Amino acid sequence: MSQAKIHYTLTDEAPMLATHSFLPIVKGFTKTANIEIEVPDISLAGRILANFPEFLKEEQRIPDALAELGALATTPEANIIKLPNISASAPQLDEAIAELQAKGFAVPNYPAEPKNDDEKAIKAKYAKVLGSAVNPVLREGNSDRRAPKAVKNYAKANPHKMGAWASDSKTDVANMNEGDFYGTETSTTVENATEFKITFYGNDGSSKELKGLSPLKAGEVIDTSVMNLNALRAFVQNAIQEAKDKNVLLSAHLKATMMKVSDPIIFGAIVETFFKDVFAKYGELFKSLDINANNGLADLYEKIKGQPQEAEIKAAIDADLTNGPRVAMVNSDKGITNFHVPSDIIVDASMAALVRNGGKMWNKDGAEEDTIAIIPDRSYAGFYQAVVDDMKENGALDPTTMGSVPNVGLMAQKAEEYGSHDKTFQATADGTIKVEDANGNVLLEQKVQKDDIFRMCQTKDAPIQDWVKLAVNRARLSDTPAIFWLDKGRAHDREIIKKVEKYLKDFDTTGLDIRIMDVKDAMRETLKRAREGKDTISVSGNVLRDYLTDLFPIVELGTSAKMLSIVPLMNGGGLFETGAGGSAPKHIEQFLEEGYLRWDSLGEFLALQASLEHLAQTQNNTKSQVLADALDEANAKFLATDKSPGRKLGTIDNRGSHFYLAMYWAEALAAQTKDAEMAAKFAPIAAALKESEEVINAELIGAQGKPQNIDGYYKPDTYKTYAAMRPSTVLNEIIDGI
Ligand SMILES: NC(=O)C1=CN([C@@H]2O[C@H](COP(=O)(O)OP(=O)(O)OC[C@H]3O[C@@H](n4cnc5c(N)ncnc54)[C@H](OP(=O)(O)O)[C@@H]3O)[C@@H](O)[C@H]2O)C=CC1
Ligand SMILES: O=C(O)CCC(=O)C(=O)O
Ligand SMILES: [Mg+2]
């Protein structure tokens, strides 16, 4: 048997900590099936170092693990377990760079406003690290996300807390009615393979190439749209007034990490409109200090530190916060508002949390209040409004009875808006931005005013076909109705509908209930069915995939970390994402403060099971199938015995949950009869773990309750992190002895 490989990614924050405890277990168990576990470092710090070898000493240089994994993802051998990673906002990138520099890595500062060609080159390299820079590289397939039956049943039996929705809740979504991406979108399908370029033509006769010639494949859907900044600012002003009039909180919900070019600008426009007198009065000073509203208040406070006007500016900001509507808080204990950091308000998680919480967010005193939720663009605002309306009309959903909403999402090869960063530009003057082919024929064009955001998106045909196939398969396999969520009001979706209707004919859909519905209707129908306890597969584009796979799991299961999240790669490999949620920065904070990590690794367990099964099938490795089946049993027992970390000190945390998983996995391996060698191997391990249960728990729980020092946040010390995450010598001895 040749040695098979699983690539288990090293990422950031809570999942990175969890990996230090779980990886030794994974390595120990899988080596019995001759599987090698590789651990590519795709952490934010690792990605920065990999991109700047010329600034580093020889011994500090590391290979570009992400690029290597991206290449691997296009091959049939790929078997990658991908944990959530930081998608860095500009302030996070600055922090990570500062930490690396302090540790002796001479990487350059991030030049937000490059002043010469050298800085431009550095900025271009950092563009590969900023924002959502990992997932789009690895996602060479569409996504299949669902709560496995055992997980769903567990949630029904052990429901999480749900906030009640009042029928007179004042919570509402505020969106633009014109001048947004939705209203301006134009779209076309390219018949034959060609090339395109993007050029700005100024009303003054000037022109500037924004993007040089790039390929277009036959059948590709392309679109352009524009967000008019004047319309955006006017809309924000109205939303501020609305929140004030209704006497509720004001909150903003964007995706500045994934939409890393457009959404920080939109965030900045919201911040600048809210504090418009401050930005008008201190504009010159802010400019000289490189303060940009797009980076939020935290960055502003940092940069005015020590300035003669510091106190006066802070007072002016406080006055606006007092006079304006109350602003929703990210962390009321620490005084962190919704306007502090663009990456703190990630719409997929934040709106889901709002729905789970009876429509309420937190004010500065930590009390819950209704809110006006700013979601400027109608492309997605309407579907959140549909949820809010449904909750007001019918009350909160009931996790003990509600049906499940799995998702089949179009995302391969950077489909749709989430692949648009390299084609998103802010207009520097009034004019027209044209998408032209190599011969100058105009494919699409948009009129822009200075500061407007122009965006072009691509969606390749092969991923669309694969997505339709995946939807039909999932509907068949789970015998569940599937709804394509597409909006006839959007030019892009009208092109996609044509393709879906065409490609559905390629498959046998007899007996299946497959529908194409408008997004808002799809939401209403899905919620109605969920309330009746019925499951419905949502089949959606890339952005809705992201939003729906946090919204429903967070309502159904309490967190999207418990999702099974599979990406069948188009060339035959497998990418197994862990959960559908993020890297839970507040979990690492709690761990550093009190030695308790409440990150739930169920997503990792589920992904590992799927990865082992994929390996068994593609490499004909029967031992891997034995491992996968035993892990499946272990996962079920893990849920049945409720060994997930609690929320509080003194109960088993992430490390304790790994111990139980290892014990149940070893027990299942010892008990199975398909592979006698493995049964014999794991019988003493299972016995040793069981025998030491009390001692191990005492060691693991005994390690809690004190601050942890792992020497860093973005690049902690490996040795210290292992020590912190593996505090049980008894457990370590058993695992390391496998
Ligand atoms: N696939 C990826 O790589 C993704 C990465 N991200 C990145 O993650 C970071 C934070 O994003 P954000 O969206 O705020 O998400 P978080 O990681 O903060 O998750 C939001 C909330 O979900 C709950 N949660 C998530 N994962 C777990 C888990 N394993 N165990 C228990 N609870 C969990 C917690 O909620 P509660 O406190 O209510 O229990 C948590 O506060 C950002 O850098 C973002 O870019 C985000 C999404 C996906
Ligand atoms: O890549 C990211 O930044 C986040 C990804 C995400 O939220 C998702 O795929 O659900
Ligand atoms: Mg998401």
mmCIF file of C-alpha atoms in Angstrom, residues 574-723:
data_model
loop_
_atom_site.group_PDB
_atom_site.id
_atom_site.type_symbol
_atom_site.label_atom_id
_atom_site.label_comp_id
_atom_site.label_asym_id
_atom_site.label_seq_id
_atom_site.Cartn_x
_atom_site.Cartn_y
_atom_site.Cartn_z
ATOM 1 C CA GLY A 574 -11.710 16.246 -1.535
ATOM 2 C CA LEU A 575 -11.594 19.413 0.540
ATOM 3 C CA PHE A 576 -13.122 18.967 3.962
ATOM 4 C CA GLU A 577 -13.845 22.229 5.690
ATOM 5 C CA THR A 578 -14.520 22.173 9.377
ATOM 6 C CA GLY A 579 -17.851 23.759 10.202
ATOM 7 C CA ALA A 580 -19.193 26.793 8.410
ATOM 8 C CA GLY A 581 -18.166 29.442 10.900
ATOM 9 C CA GLY A 582 -15.110 31.429 11.735
ATOM 10 C CA SER A 583 -12.090 31.282 13.941
ATOM 11 C CA ALA A 584 -13.867 32.580 17.082
ATOM 12 C CA PRO A 585 -11.385 35.237 18.223
ATOM 13 C CA LYS A 586 -13.168 35.569 21.543
ATOM 14 C CA HIS A 587 -12.351 31.944 22.335
ATOM 15 C CA ILE A 588 -8.584 32.513 22.173
ATOM 16 C CA GLU A 589 -9.019 35.583 24.334
ATOM 17 C CA GLN A 590 -10.764 33.528 26.999
ATOM 18 C CA PHE A 591 -8.055 30.862 26.741
ATOM 19 C CA LEU A 592 -5.256 33.375 27.257
ATOM 20 C CA GLU A 593 -7.055 34.988 30.175
ATOM 21 C CA GLU A 594 -8.220 31.911 32.061
ATOM 22 C CA GLY A 595 -6.858 28.778 30.424
ATOM 23 C CA TYR A 596 -10.232 27.597 29.173
ATOM 24 C CA LEU A 597 -10.867 26.881 25.499
ATOM 25 C CA ARG A 598 -14.522 26.458 24.660
ATOM 26 C CA TRP A 599 -13.983 25.905 20.923
ATOM 27 C CA ASP A 600 -16.055 22.902 19.874
ATOM 28 C CA SER A 601 -14.035 20.668 17.526
ATOM 29 C CA LEU A 602 -17.033 18.706 16.295
ATOM 30 C CA GLY A 603 -16.503 20.284 12.870
ATOM 31 C CA GLU A 604 -12.963 18.887 12.819
ATOM 32 C CA PHE A 605 -14.179 15.436 13.878
ATOM 33 C CA LEU A 606 -16.810 15.358 11.135
ATOM 34 C CA ALA A 607 -14.351 16.592 8.519
ATOM 35 C CA LEU A 608 -11.771 13.994 9.519
ATOM 36 C CA GLN A 609 -14.343 11.230 9.214
ATOM 37 C CA ALA A 610 -15.300 12.381 5.715
ATOM 38 C CA SER A 611 -11.646 12.755 4.749
ATOM 39 C CA LEU A 612 -10.771 9.229 5.892
ATOM 40 C CA GLU A 613 -13.744 7.856 4.013
ATOM 41 C CA HIS A 614 -12.717 9.712 0.856
ATOM 42 C CA LEU A 615 -9.197 8.379 1.232
ATOM 43 C CA ALA A 616 -10.488 4.851 1.681
ATOM 44 C CA GLN A 617 -12.553 5.096 -1.486
ATOM 45 C CA THR A 618 -10.056 6.853 -3.741
ATOM 46 C CA GLN A 619 -6.916 4.998 -2.592
ATOM 47 C CA ASN A 620 -8.501 1.664 -1.879
ATOM 48 C CA ASN A 621 -7.250 1.842 1.692
ATOM 49 C CA THR A 622 -9.469 -0.497 3.729
ATOM 50 C CA LYS A 623 -7.832 0.442 7.018
ATOM 51 C CA SER A 624 -8.807 4.044 6.384
ATOM 52 C CA GLN A 625 -12.428 2.912 6.024
ATOM 53 C CA VAL A 626 -12.122 1.090 9.362
ATOM 54 C CA LEU A 627 -10.820 4.307 10.931
ATOM 55 C CA ALA A 628 -13.650 6.290 9.307
ATOM 56 C CA ASP A 629 -16.389 3.916 10.476
ATOM 57 C CA ALA A 630 -15.002 3.846 14.001
ATOM 58 C CA LEU A 631 -14.757 7.629 14.044
ATOM 59 C CA ASP A 632 -18.364 7.829 12.925
ATOM 60 C CA GLU A 633 -19.335 5.724 15.924
ATOM 61 C CA ALA A 634 -17.121 7.790 18.186
ATOM 62 C CA ASN A 635 -18.736 11.001 16.961
ATOM 63 C CA ALA A 636 -22.193 9.605 17.684
ATOM 64 C CA LYS A 637 -21.143 8.562 21.192
ATOM 65 C CA PHE A 638 -19.429 11.924 21.716
ATOM 66 C CA LEU A 639 -22.767 13.621 21.002
ATOM 67 C CA ALA A 640 -24.842 11.138 22.977
ATOM 68 C CA THR A 641 -22.673 11.541 26.064
ATOM 69 C CA ASP A 642 -22.489 15.308 25.580
ATOM 70 C CA LYS A 643 -18.729 15.738 25.707
ATOM 71 C CA SER A 644 -18.642 19.051 23.856
ATOM 72 C CA PRO A 645 -16.888 21.802 25.781
ATOM 73 C CA GLY A 646 -19.103 23.803 28.094
ATOM 74 C CA ARG A 647 -18.928 27.562 28.182
ATOM 75 C CA LYS A 648 -17.422 27.879 31.630
ATOM 76 C CA LEU A 649 -14.298 27.133 33.566
ATOM 77 C CA GLY A 650 -14.188 23.860 35.483
ATOM 78 C CA THR A 651 -16.060 21.739 32.933
ATOM 79 C CA ILE A 652 -14.201 19.832 30.228
ATOM 80 C CA ASP A 653 -12.947 22.188 27.571
ATOM 81 C CA ASN A 654 -11.679 21.639 24.037
ATOM 82 C CA ARG A 655 -8.780 19.496 25.301
ATOM 83 C CA GLY A 656 -11.054 17.321 27.387
ATOM 84 C CA SER A 657 -13.371 16.842 24.428
ATOM 85 C CA HIS A 658 -10.407 15.565 22.395
ATOM 86 C CA PHE A 659 -9.605 13.048 25.102
ATOM 87 C CA TYR A 660 -13.145 11.642 24.996
ATOM 88 C CA LEU A 661 -13.157 11.514 21.225
ATOM 89 C CA ALA A 662 -9.859 9.606 21.304
ATOM 90 C CA MET A 663 -11.218 7.186 23.883
ATOM 91 C CA TYR A 664 -14.451 6.513 21.996
ATOM 92 C CA TRP A 665 -12.530 6.183 18.732
ATOM 93 C CA ALA A 666 -10.091 3.684 20.256
ATOM 94 C CA GLU A 667 -12.991 1.737 21.797
ATOM 95 C CA ALA A 668 -14.801 1.526 18.470
ATOM 96 C CA LEU A 669 -11.596 0.372 16.758
ATOM 97 C CA ALA A 670 -10.998 -2.259 19.424
ATOM 98 C CA ALA A 671 -14.574 -3.511 19.078
ATOM 99 C CA GLN A 672 -14.806 -3.699 15.273
ATOM 100 C CA THR A 673 -14.302 -7.030 13.549
ATOM 101 C CA LYS A 674 -13.316 -5.971 10.021
ATOM 102 C CA ASP A 675 -9.610 -5.601 10.783
ATOM 103 C CA ALA A 676 -8.245 -7.851 13.510
ATOM 104 C CA GLU A 677 -4.827 -6.223 13.461
ATOM 105 C CA MET A 678 -6.291 -2.819 14.200
ATOM 106 C CA ALA A 679 -8.619 -4.227 16.847
ATOM 107 C CA ALA A 680 -5.640 -5.799 18.595
ATOM 108 C CA LYS A 681 -3.630 -2.592 18.275
ATOM 109 C CA PHE A 682 -6.333 -0.389 19.781
ATOM 110 C CA ALA A 683 -7.644 -2.685 22.511
ATOM 111 C CA PRO A 684 -4.872 -1.804 24.996
ATOM 112 C CA ILE A 685 -5.043 1.863 24.025
ATOM 113 C CA ALA A 686 -8.781 1.966 24.683
ATOM 114 C CA ALA A 687 -8.245 0.186 27.993
ATOM 115 C CA ALA A 688 -5.462 2.544 29.044
ATOM 116 C CA LEU A 689 -7.547 5.607 28.210
ATOM 117 C CA LYS A 690 -10.556 4.278 30.089
ATOM 118 C CA GLU A 691 -8.469 3.297 33.078
ATOM 119 C CA SER A 692 -6.886 6.749 33.250
ATOM 120 C CA GLU A 693 -10.097 8.714 32.655
ATOM 121 C CA GLU A 694 -10.129 10.217 36.117
ATOM 122 C CA VAL A 695 -6.440 11.116 36.199
ATOM 123 C CA ILE A 696 -6.555 12.619 32.725
ATOM 124 C CA ASN A 697 -9.612 14.692 33.552
ATOM 125 C CA ALA A 698 -7.975 15.881 36.732
ATOM 126 C CA GLU A 699 -4.875 16.910 34.807
ATOM 127 C CA LEU A 700 -6.838 18.632 32.049
ATOM 128 C CA ILE A 701 -9.246 20.452 34.321
ATOM 129 C CA GLY A 702 -6.445 21.207 36.785
ATOM 130 C CA ALA A 703 -4.647 23.124 34.045
ATOM 131 C CA GLN A 704 -7.552 25.575 33.782
ATOM 132 C CA GLY A 705 -8.107 28.758 35.723
ATOM 133 C CA LYS A 706 -4.914 30.645 35.066
ATOM 134 C CA PRO A 707 -3.613 32.932 32.328
ATOM 135 C CA GLN A 708 -1.732 31.185 29.534
ATOM 136 C CA ASN A 709 1.412 32.450 27.913
ATOM 137 C CA ILE A 710 2.023 31.187 24.411
ATOM 138 C CA ASP A 711 4.183 34.121 23.374
ATOM 139 C CA GLY A 712 2.105 35.660 20.679
ATOM 140 C CA TYR A 713 -1.251 35.817 18.994
ATOM 141 C CA TYR A 714 -0.554 35.499 15.290
ATOM 142 C CA LYS A 715 2.676 33.539 15.651
ATOM 143 C CA PRO A 716 2.713 31.955 19.053
ATOM 144 C CA ASP A 717 5.624 29.849 20.207
ATOM 145 C CA THR A 718 5.056 26.285 19.004
ATOM 146 C CA TYR A 719 6.595 24.620 22.036
ATOM 147 C CA LYS A 720 4.625 26.752 24.505
ATOM 148 C CA THR A 721 1.407 26.236 22.578
ATOM 149 C CA TYR A 722 1.834 22.473 22.640
ATOM 150 C CA ALA A 723 2.586 22.651 26.355
#
